[in-house]
Tab-separated table of C-alpha atoms in Angstrom:
chain	number	residue	atom	x	y	z
A	538	LEU	CA	0.000	0.000	0.000
A	539	VAL	CA	1.216	3.489	-0.936
A	540	VAL	CA	-0.830	6.122	0.888
A	541	SER	CA	-1.174	9.907	1.003
A	542	SER	CA	-4.184	11.807	2.291
A	543	VAL	CA	-2.930	15.327	1.494
A	544	HIS	CA	-0.618	15.242	-1.534
A	545	PRO	CA	-2.151	15.707	-4.988
A	546	PRO	CA	-2.963	12.268	-6.466
A	547	ASP	CA	-0.498	12.904	-9.312
A	548	ASP	CA	2.337	14.003	-7.006
A	549	PRO	CA	5.351	13.096	-9.173
A	550	ARG	CA	7.496	11.711	-6.346
A	551	ILE	CA	4.708	9.370	-5.257
A	552	ARG	CA	2.783	8.409	-8.393
A	553	GLU	CA	5.395	8.511	-11.140
A	554	LYS	CA	8.611	7.784	-9.321
A	555	THR	CA	8.040	5.695	-6.198
A	556	ILE	CA	5.101	3.697	-7.534
A	557	GLY	CA	6.798	3.434	-10.928
A	558	SER	CA	9.757	1.756	-9.239
A	559	LEU	CA	7.653	-0.514	-7.022
A	560	GLN	CA	5.165	-1.795	-9.577
A	561	THR	CA	7.895	-3.475	-11.616
A	562	GLU	CA	8.339	-5.946	-8.739
A	563	TRP	CA	5.224	-5.878	-6.537
A	564	ASP	CA	1.452	-5.391	-6.708
A	565	VAL	CA	0.724	-1.817	-5.645
A	566	THR	CA	-2.437	-0.325	-4.160
A	567	TYR	CA	-2.480	3.475	-4.074
A	568	ALA	CA	-4.769	5.269	-1.612
A	569	THR	CA	-5.207	8.975	-2.220
A	570	ARG	CA	-7.795	11.714	-2.361
A	571	LEU	CA	-10.210	12.374	-5.205
A	572	PRO	CA	-10.172	12.571	-8.159
A	573	GLY	CA	-7.402	9.990	-8.043
A	574	PRO	CA	-4.336	9.713	-10.255
A	575	THR	CA	-4.660	10.548	-13.937
A	576	SER	CA	-3.266	7.127	-14.836
A	577	LYS	CA	-4.338	4.068	-12.853
A	578	GLU	CA	-2.513	1.677	-15.151
A	579	GLY	CA	-0.807	-1.156	-13.296
A	580	ILE	CA	-2.160	-0.231	-9.845
A	581	THR	CA	-5.261	-0.634	-7.695
A	582	TRP	CA	-6.618	2.729	-6.568
A	583	LEU	CA	-8.472	3.353	-3.305
A	584	ALA	CA	-10.306	6.663	-2.899
A	585	LEU	CA	-9.895	8.645	0.315
A	586	ARG	CA	-13.125	10.649	0.497
A	587	GLY	CA	-14.303	13.634	2.485
A	588	GLY	CA	-12.464	16.497	4.113
A	589	ARG	CA	-8.952	16.494	5.465
A	590	MET	CA	-9.798	14.901	8.819
A	591	ALA	CA	-12.018	12.239	7.227
A	592	ARG	CA	-9.243	11.325	4.789
A	593	LEU	CA	-6.727	11.225	7.631
A	594	PHE	CA	-8.914	8.800	9.592
A	595	THR	CA	-9.543	6.514	6.602
A	596	ALA	CA	-5.869	6.509	5.644
A	597	SER	CA	-4.845	5.707	9.222
A	598	MET	CA	-7.222	2.742	9.330
A	599	LEU	CA	-5.787	1.458	6.047
A	600	ILE	CA	-2.244	1.790	7.390
A	601	LEU	CA	-3.135	-0.257	10.479
A	602	SER	CA	-4.766	-3.026	8.442
A	603	ARG	CA	-3.149	-6.460	8.281
A	604	THR	CA	-3.937	-6.587	4.541
A	605	TRP	CA	-0.639	-5.143	3.345
A	606	ASP	CA	2.810	-6.709	3.355
A	607	VAL	CA	4.411	-3.250	3.368
A	608	VAL	CA	2.910	0.231	3.692
A	609	SER	CA	4.613	3.291	2.167
A	610	VAL	CA	3.517	6.487	3.967
A	611	HIS	CA	4.057	9.980	2.533
A	612	ASP	CA	2.375	12.500	4.883
A	613	PRO	CA	3.601	13.930	8.207
A	614	GLU	CA	0.017	13.666	9.489
A	615	LEU	CA	0.140	9.894	9.017
A	616	LEU	CA	3.346	9.344	10.977
A	617	PRO	CA	1.487	8.403	14.212
A	618	ALA	CA	-0.439	5.646	12.403
A	619	ALA	CA	2.768	4.496	10.721
A	620	LEU	CA	4.483	4.289	14.105
A	621	VAL	CA	1.661	2.246	15.642
A	622	ARG	CA	1.734	-0.124	12.665
A	623	SER	CA	5.473	-0.624	13.055
A	624	LEU	CA	5.146	-1.255	16.797
A	625	LEU	CA	2.650	-3.986	15.912
A	626	GLY	CA	5.415	-5.648	13.912
A	627	ARG	CA	4.111	-4.715	10.450
A	628	SER	CA	6.592	-3.443	7.847
A	629	THR	CA	6.328	0.285	7.204
A	630	VAL	CA	8.298	2.839	5.179
A	631	PHE	CA	7.933	6.565	5.866
A	632	ASP	CA	9.143	8.851	3.062
A	633	LEU	CA	10.042	12.342	4.282
A	634	HIS	CA	9.557	14.664	1.293
A	635	GLU	CA	10.491	17.907	3.063
A	636	ASP	CA	12.042	19.375	6.190
A	637	VAL	CA	8.694	19.463	7.963
A	638	PRO	CA	9.833	21.195	11.190
A	639	ALA	CA	11.389	24.007	9.135
A	640	GLN	CA	8.220	24.264	7.050
A	641	MET	CA	6.029	24.549	10.130
A	642	LEU	CA	7.868	27.686	11.208
A	643	ASP	CA	6.660	29.455	8.041
A	644	LYS	CA	3.088	28.113	7.777
A	645	SER	CA	0.713	31.087	7.976
A	646	TRP	CA	-2.265	28.854	8.839
A	647	ILE	CA	-0.556	27.661	12.043
A	648	PRO	CA	-0.984	30.230	14.870
A	649	SER	CA	2.389	31.846	15.546
A	650	PRO	CA	2.668	30.702	19.203
A	651	LEU	CA	2.146	27.076	18.122
A	652	ARG	CA	4.647	26.893	15.263
A	653	ARG	CA	7.821	26.269	17.246
A	654	PRO	CA	6.237	23.788	19.703
A	655	LEU	CA	4.648	21.839	16.826
A	656	ALA	CA	7.925	21.793	14.902
A	657	TRP	CA	9.733	20.481	17.999
A	658	THR	CA	7.037	17.847	18.589
A	659	PHE	CA	7.231	16.536	15.040
A	660	GLY	CA	11.017	16.441	15.199
A	661	MET	CA	10.869	14.373	18.385
A	662	MET	CA	8.287	12.040	16.851
A	663	LEU	CA	10.593	11.472	13.877
A	664	ARG	CA	13.480	10.518	16.138
A	665	VAL	CA	11.300	8.121	18.111
A	666	SER	CA	9.836	6.639	14.932
A	667	GLU	CA	13.163	5.876	13.297
A	668	ARG	CA	13.718	3.117	15.861
A	669	ALA	CA	10.754	1.201	14.428
A	670	ILE	CA	10.109	2.565	10.924
A	671	LEU	CA	12.296	2.418	7.846
A	672	ILE	CA	12.582	6.142	7.050
A	673	THR	CA	13.675	7.527	3.692
A	674	VAL	CA	14.425	11.198	2.992
A	675	ALA	CA	14.400	13.246	-0.206
A	676	GLU	CA	17.488	15.333	0.622
A	677	ASP	CA	20.827	14.718	2.328
A	678	SER	CA	20.199	17.884	4.342
A	679	TYR	CA	17.204	16.284	6.090
A	680	GLY	CA	19.558	13.866	7.836
A	681	HIS	CA	19.939	16.293	10.757
A	682	LEU	CA	16.337	15.529	11.701
A	683	LEU	CA	17.285	11.952	12.570
A	684	SER	CA	19.859	10.433	14.867
A	685	GLY	CA	20.749	7.638	12.449
A	686	SER	CA	21.619	7.565	8.750
A	687	PRO	CA	18.400	7.330	6.717
A	688	ALA	CA	18.235	6.081	3.161
A	689	VAL	CA	18.405	9.108	0.853
A	690	ILE	CA	16.162	8.849	-2.212
A	691	ARG	CA	16.829	12.111	-4.013
A	692	ASN	CA	13.901	13.584	-5.883
A	693	HIS	CA	15.583	13.313	-9.246
A	694	LEU	CA	14.155	13.003	-12.731
A	695	ASN	CA	11.747	10.431	-14.083
A	696	LEU	CA	13.379	10.151	-17.492
A	697	GLU	CA	10.419	8.339	-19.046
A	698	GLY	CA	8.189	11.329	-18.337
A	699	LEU	CA	10.485	13.926	-19.917
A	700	PRO	CA	9.594	15.203	-23.381
A	701	PRO	CA	12.471	15.811	-25.789
A	702	PRO	CA	13.903	19.343	-26.032
A	703	VAL	CA	11.943	21.562	-28.428
A	704	SER	CA	12.262	25.025	-29.951
A	705	ASP	CA	11.400	27.927	-27.668
A	706	THR	CA	8.537	30.386	-28.078
A	707	SER	CA	10.071	33.376	-26.266
A	708	GLU	CA	8.442	33.222	-22.859
A	709	VAL	CA	9.329	32.800	-19.194
A	710	ALA	CA	7.998	29.754	-17.333
A	711	TYR	CA	7.215	29.264	-13.652
A	712	LEU	CA	6.498	25.655	-12.615
A	713	GLY	CA	4.946	24.637	-9.300
A	714	ASP	CA	2.504	25.913	-6.705
A	715	ILE	CA	2.152	29.682	-7.015
A	716	THR	CA	2.709	31.365	-3.645
A	717	LYS	CA	4.374	34.456	-2.234
A	718	LEU	CA	7.141	32.492	-0.510
A	719	ARG	CA	7.859	30.670	-3.763
A	720	GLY	CA	8.556	34.055	-5.313
A	721	ALA	CA	5.510	34.575	-7.515
A	722	SER	CA	5.947	38.360	-7.631
A	723	ALA	CA	9.647	37.963	-8.501
A	724	ALA	CA	8.643	35.840	-11.498
A	725	VAL	CA	6.453	38.702	-12.721
A	726	ALA	CA	9.275	41.190	-12.135
A	727	PHE	CA	11.707	38.990	-14.059
A	728	ALA	CA	9.332	38.695	-17.014
A	729	ARG	CA	8.881	42.475	-17.003
A	730	GLY	CA	12.642	42.995	-17.111
A	731	ALA	CA	12.990	40.444	-19.896
A	732	GLY	CA	10.131	41.916	-21.909
A	733	LEU	CA	8.609	38.449	-22.302
A	734	PRO	CA	5.239	36.895	-21.467
A	735	LEU	CA	5.024	34.663	-18.392
A	736	VAL	CA	3.337	31.262	-18.133
A	737	MET	CA	2.635	30.082	-14.587
A	738	VAL	CA	1.923	26.359	-14.329
A	739	GLY	CA	0.507	25.357	-10.969
A	740	ARG	CA	-2.148	25.844	-8.348
A	741	ARG	CA	-2.824	29.346	-7.019
A	742	GLN	CA	-5.284	31.195	-4.824
A	743	PRO	CA	-7.646	33.583	-6.684
A	744	GLU	CA	-6.629	36.548	-4.527
A	745	LEU	CA	-2.951	35.991	-5.328
A	746	GLN	CA	-3.735	35.744	-9.038
A	747	ARG	CA	-5.485	39.110	-8.861
A	748	GLU	CA	-2.517	40.586	-7.001
A	749	LEU	CA	-0.056	39.284	-9.597
A	750	GLU	CA	-2.202	40.586	-12.447
A	751	SER	CA	-2.241	43.981	-10.741
A	752	ILE	CA	1.559	43.931	-10.384
A	753	ALA	CA	1.937	42.933	-14.028
A	754	GLY	CA	-0.398	45.629	-15.306
A	755	SER	CA	-0.073	46.046	-19.047
A	756	ASP	CA	3.669	45.297	-18.977
A	757	VAL	CA	3.526	41.515	-18.608
A	758	ALA	CA	1.090	39.094	-20.220
A	759	ILE	CA	0.523	36.231	-17.757
A	760	GLU	CA	-0.998	32.865	-18.614
A	761	PHE	CA	-2.255	30.898	-15.608
A	762	THR	CA	-2.707	27.285	-16.681
A	763	GLY	CA	-3.890	26.006	-13.318
A	764	HIS	CA	-2.852	22.554	-12.169
A	765	LEU	CA	-1.714	20.231	-14.955
A	766	ASP	CA	-0.683	16.606	-14.678
A	767	HIS	CA	3.089	16.320	-14.544
A	768	GLU	CA	3.583	15.222	-18.142
A	769	SER	CA	1.424	18.066	-19.473
A	770	ALA	CA	3.142	20.573	-17.179
A	771	LEU	CA	6.584	19.598	-18.470
A	772	ALA	CA	5.388	19.770	-22.066
A	773	ARG	CA	4.024	23.269	-21.421
A	774	VAL	CA	7.262	24.670	-19.963
A	775	ALA	CA	9.505	22.877	-22.481
A	776	THR	CA	8.922	25.655	-25.015
A	777	ALA	CA	10.031	28.452	-22.673
A	778	THR	CA	13.255	30.373	-23.139
A	779	VAL	CA	13.958	30.184	-19.410
A	780	GLY	CA	12.295	28.782	-16.325
A	781	VAL	CA	12.460	30.573	-12.990
A	782	SER	CA	12.708	29.273	-9.436
A	783	PRO	CA	12.532	32.445	-7.302
A	784	LEU	CA	12.136	30.804	-3.877
A	785	HIS	CA	12.549	32.950	-0.777
A	786	ASP	CA	15.303	32.208	1.720
A	787	VAL	CA	13.051	30.645	4.351
A	788	GLY	CA	12.772	27.298	6.118
A	789	ASN	CA	12.827	24.257	3.886
A	790	TYR	CA	13.542	26.265	0.728
A	791	SER	CA	16.943	27.442	1.943
A	792	HIS	CA	18.677	24.083	1.939
A	793	SER	CA	16.540	21.958	-0.400
A	794	MET	CA	17.036	21.390	-4.104
A	795	PRO	CA	13.921	22.404	-6.092
A	796	THR	CA	13.283	19.603	-8.582
A	797	LYS	CA	11.831	22.096	-11.055
A	798	VAL	CA	15.351	23.450	-11.676
A	799	LEU	CA	16.581	20.029	-12.801
A	800	GLU	CA	13.441	19.655	-14.906
A	801	TYR	CA	14.071	22.965	-16.685
A	802	LEU	CA	17.648	21.950	-17.476
A	803	ALA	CA	16.655	18.440	-18.565
A	804	LEU	CA	14.253	20.040	-21.053
A	805	GLY	CA	16.965	22.295	-22.443
A	806	VAL	CA	15.381	25.372	-20.852
A	807	GLY	CA	17.610	27.930	-19.143
A	808	ALA	CA	17.181	28.136	-15.361
A	809	VAL	CA	17.223	31.402	-13.404
A	810	VAL	CA	17.160	30.497	-9.739
A	811	SER	CA	17.340	31.977	-6.267
A	812	ASP	CA	20.863	31.862	-4.902
A	813	LEU	CA	20.182	29.484	-2.020
A	814	PRO	CA	22.644	27.009	-0.475
A	815	GLY	CA	20.608	23.914	-1.317
A	816	THR	CA	20.194	24.932	-4.944
A	817	ARG	CA	23.734	26.165	-5.523
A	818	SER	CA	25.255	23.013	-4.011
A	819	VAL	CA	23.647	20.903	-6.745
A	820	VAL	CA	23.487	22.993	-9.923
A	821	GLU	CA	26.447	25.358	-9.624
A	822	GLY	CA	28.654	24.843	-12.662
A	823	LEU	CA	25.956	23.290	-14.833
A	824	PRO	CA	25.427	25.015	-18.188
A	825	GLY	CA	22.367	27.221	-18.502
A	826	VAL	CA	22.033	28.319	-14.853
A	827	ALA	CA	21.999	31.873	-13.474
A	828	PHE	CA	21.620	32.859	-9.805
A	829	VAL	CA	19.691	35.854	-8.444
A	830	ARG	CA	19.370	37.223	-4.919
A	831	PRO	CA	16.263	35.682	-3.285
A	832	GLY	CA	13.348	37.787	-2.084
A	833	ASP	CA	14.374	40.902	-4.035
A	834	ASP	CA	11.932	41.680	-6.850
A	835	ALA	CA	14.074	44.583	-8.079
A	836	ALA	CA	17.052	42.247	-8.469
A	837	TRP	CA	14.891	39.802	-10.413
A	838	GLU	CA	13.637	42.517	-12.747
A	839	GLU	CA	17.220	43.658	-13.301
A	840	ALA	CA	18.297	40.080	-14.031
A	841	GLY	CA	15.517	39.715	-16.582
A	842	HIS	CA	16.801	42.828	-18.327
A	843	ASP	CA	20.529	42.094	-18.109
A	844	LEU	CA	20.844	38.347	-18.712
A	845	ASP	CA	21.283	36.988	-22.222
A	846	LEU	CA	18.356	34.584	-22.048
A	847	ARG	CA	18.876	33.127	-25.529
A	848	ARG	CA	22.433	32.241	-24.660
A	849	LEU	CA	21.298	30.773	-21.357
A	850	ARG	CA	18.877	28.505	-23.203
A	851	GLU	CA	21.535	27.454	-25.707
A	852	GLU	CA	23.841	26.551	-22.818
A	853	ALA	CA	21.085	24.554	-21.140
A	854	ARG	CA	20.379	22.751	-24.405
A	855	SER	CA	24.038	21.723	-24.603
A	856	GLY	CA	23.861	20.176	-21.129
A	857	VAL	CA	20.670	18.135	-21.491
A	858	GLU	CA	22.362	14.747	-21.732
A	859	GLU	CA	24.606	15.452	-18.737
A	860	VAL	CA	21.662	16.503	-16.572
A	861	ARG	CA	19.532	13.526	-17.572
A	862	SER	CA	22.413	11.155	-16.920
A	863	ARG	CA	23.527	12.608	-13.564
A	864	PHE	CA	20.111	13.240	-12.065
A	865	ALA	CA	18.018	10.203	-12.994
A	866	TRP	CA	15.563	8.811	-10.438
A	867	PRO	CA	17.333	5.974	-8.525
A	868	ASP	CA	15.059	3.038	-9.395
A	869	ASP	CA	17.408	0.371	-8.066
A	870	GLU	CA	17.962	2.178	-4.769
A	871	VAL	CA	14.207	2.490	-4.234
A	872	ARG	CA	13.634	-1.201	-4.845
A	873	ASP	CA	16.528	-2.096	-2.535
A	874	VAL	CA	14.919	-0.099	0.289
A	875	TYR	CA	11.589	-1.837	-0.160
A	876	ARG	CA	13.196	-5.274	-0.415
A	877	ARG	CA	14.589	-4.571	3.051
A	878	ALA	CA	11.090	-3.668	4.211
A	879	PHE	CA	9.629	-6.864	2.754
A	880	ALA	CA	12.373	-8.870	4.429
A	881	GLY	CA	11.278	-7.397	7.747
C-alpha cells in the first residue's frame, strides 16, 4: 500500500517515481484523495473521500490493516499511524519529502505561538519513529532531523516522463505551486525585465492571481494554466526560453534542491534560480544556470533585463544529456529499500 491523504494524487514523487519503481516488482495499491491519479494503469486505486480529517482517519485505518505486506507512507500527518503499525510488527516505510519542522515555522495557517512547539514535537516524533520505521528522505540535508543515517532517495528526474527538447517560443515559465514564498511576484518582475510573457503552471489562490495581475499591469502578459498533470506541465514549460525558481530564503527552501530546476535543465530550458545554499550546491557549474538574490523583486527585474536569455537557453540545451544522466531517479535504490522492508 502506498498512501497519502494530502498530496495531490499525481504528485510526481509518489505516483510517477516511487510507484513506478515498485510496480515493476510488486502489486501496488495506491490510496489517495479524489479525483485519483490521472493514470491508474498497473495499480489498484483506493479513494480517500471527504475532508482532510475524514481522509486522515480513513488513511490511518488502512495503514493499520493487516492486509498489506508493506505500507509506504508519505504525509507527516500519518506518521502516528505508521508508528503504531510498526510497533505492531508490520513493515512500514515513511518517506520524508520535506524538512517538515522548518516548514512549520513558516506556515501562515498555524498560529504563531504554536509553530515552534509543533515543529519540535514533530522532530521528536521522527526521532522516536526511526527506531521502528524504515525512514527515507528526499534530501541529504534532512539527515539532521534523525539520529541515524536514513536512506536518501533524491527527488531526481523520471526520465520516461520527460519530453524531448523543443524550440522555444520566447516566454518565461514558472512551474509549481504559485505562492508568495515561492517568489511569484519575482517571477512577474523577471518577465517584465525580460520583456517576455510569463506562463505560470501550478495551483494558485484567486486573490494571489489578482494581485499578480495587478503587479503585471499592461507590462507583462501572464498565462495561468492552473494545475496540470506532470507530463502536461513539463510539455508546457519545455517551449520556454527560461524557467524561474525564485524561492525565498526561508525554512525548507533554503537548503533543499527544487526539482523544477533540474526539470528545466533536462528540457533544455535555461534556469534562473534563487541563490540558495541547497540549490547552488547541486546545480552550480551546470550550463544554462543563473543565480539571483532571493526575495528581491528589483534584483529579479534587473536580471531579466541584463541576462542573455537566448544564450542561457543554448547553454542549457548543450547540457541536457549530462543533466539527464547525472540526475536520474534511482530506481534500483528504491527497490533495494523496499526489499529490506519486505524482508522485515
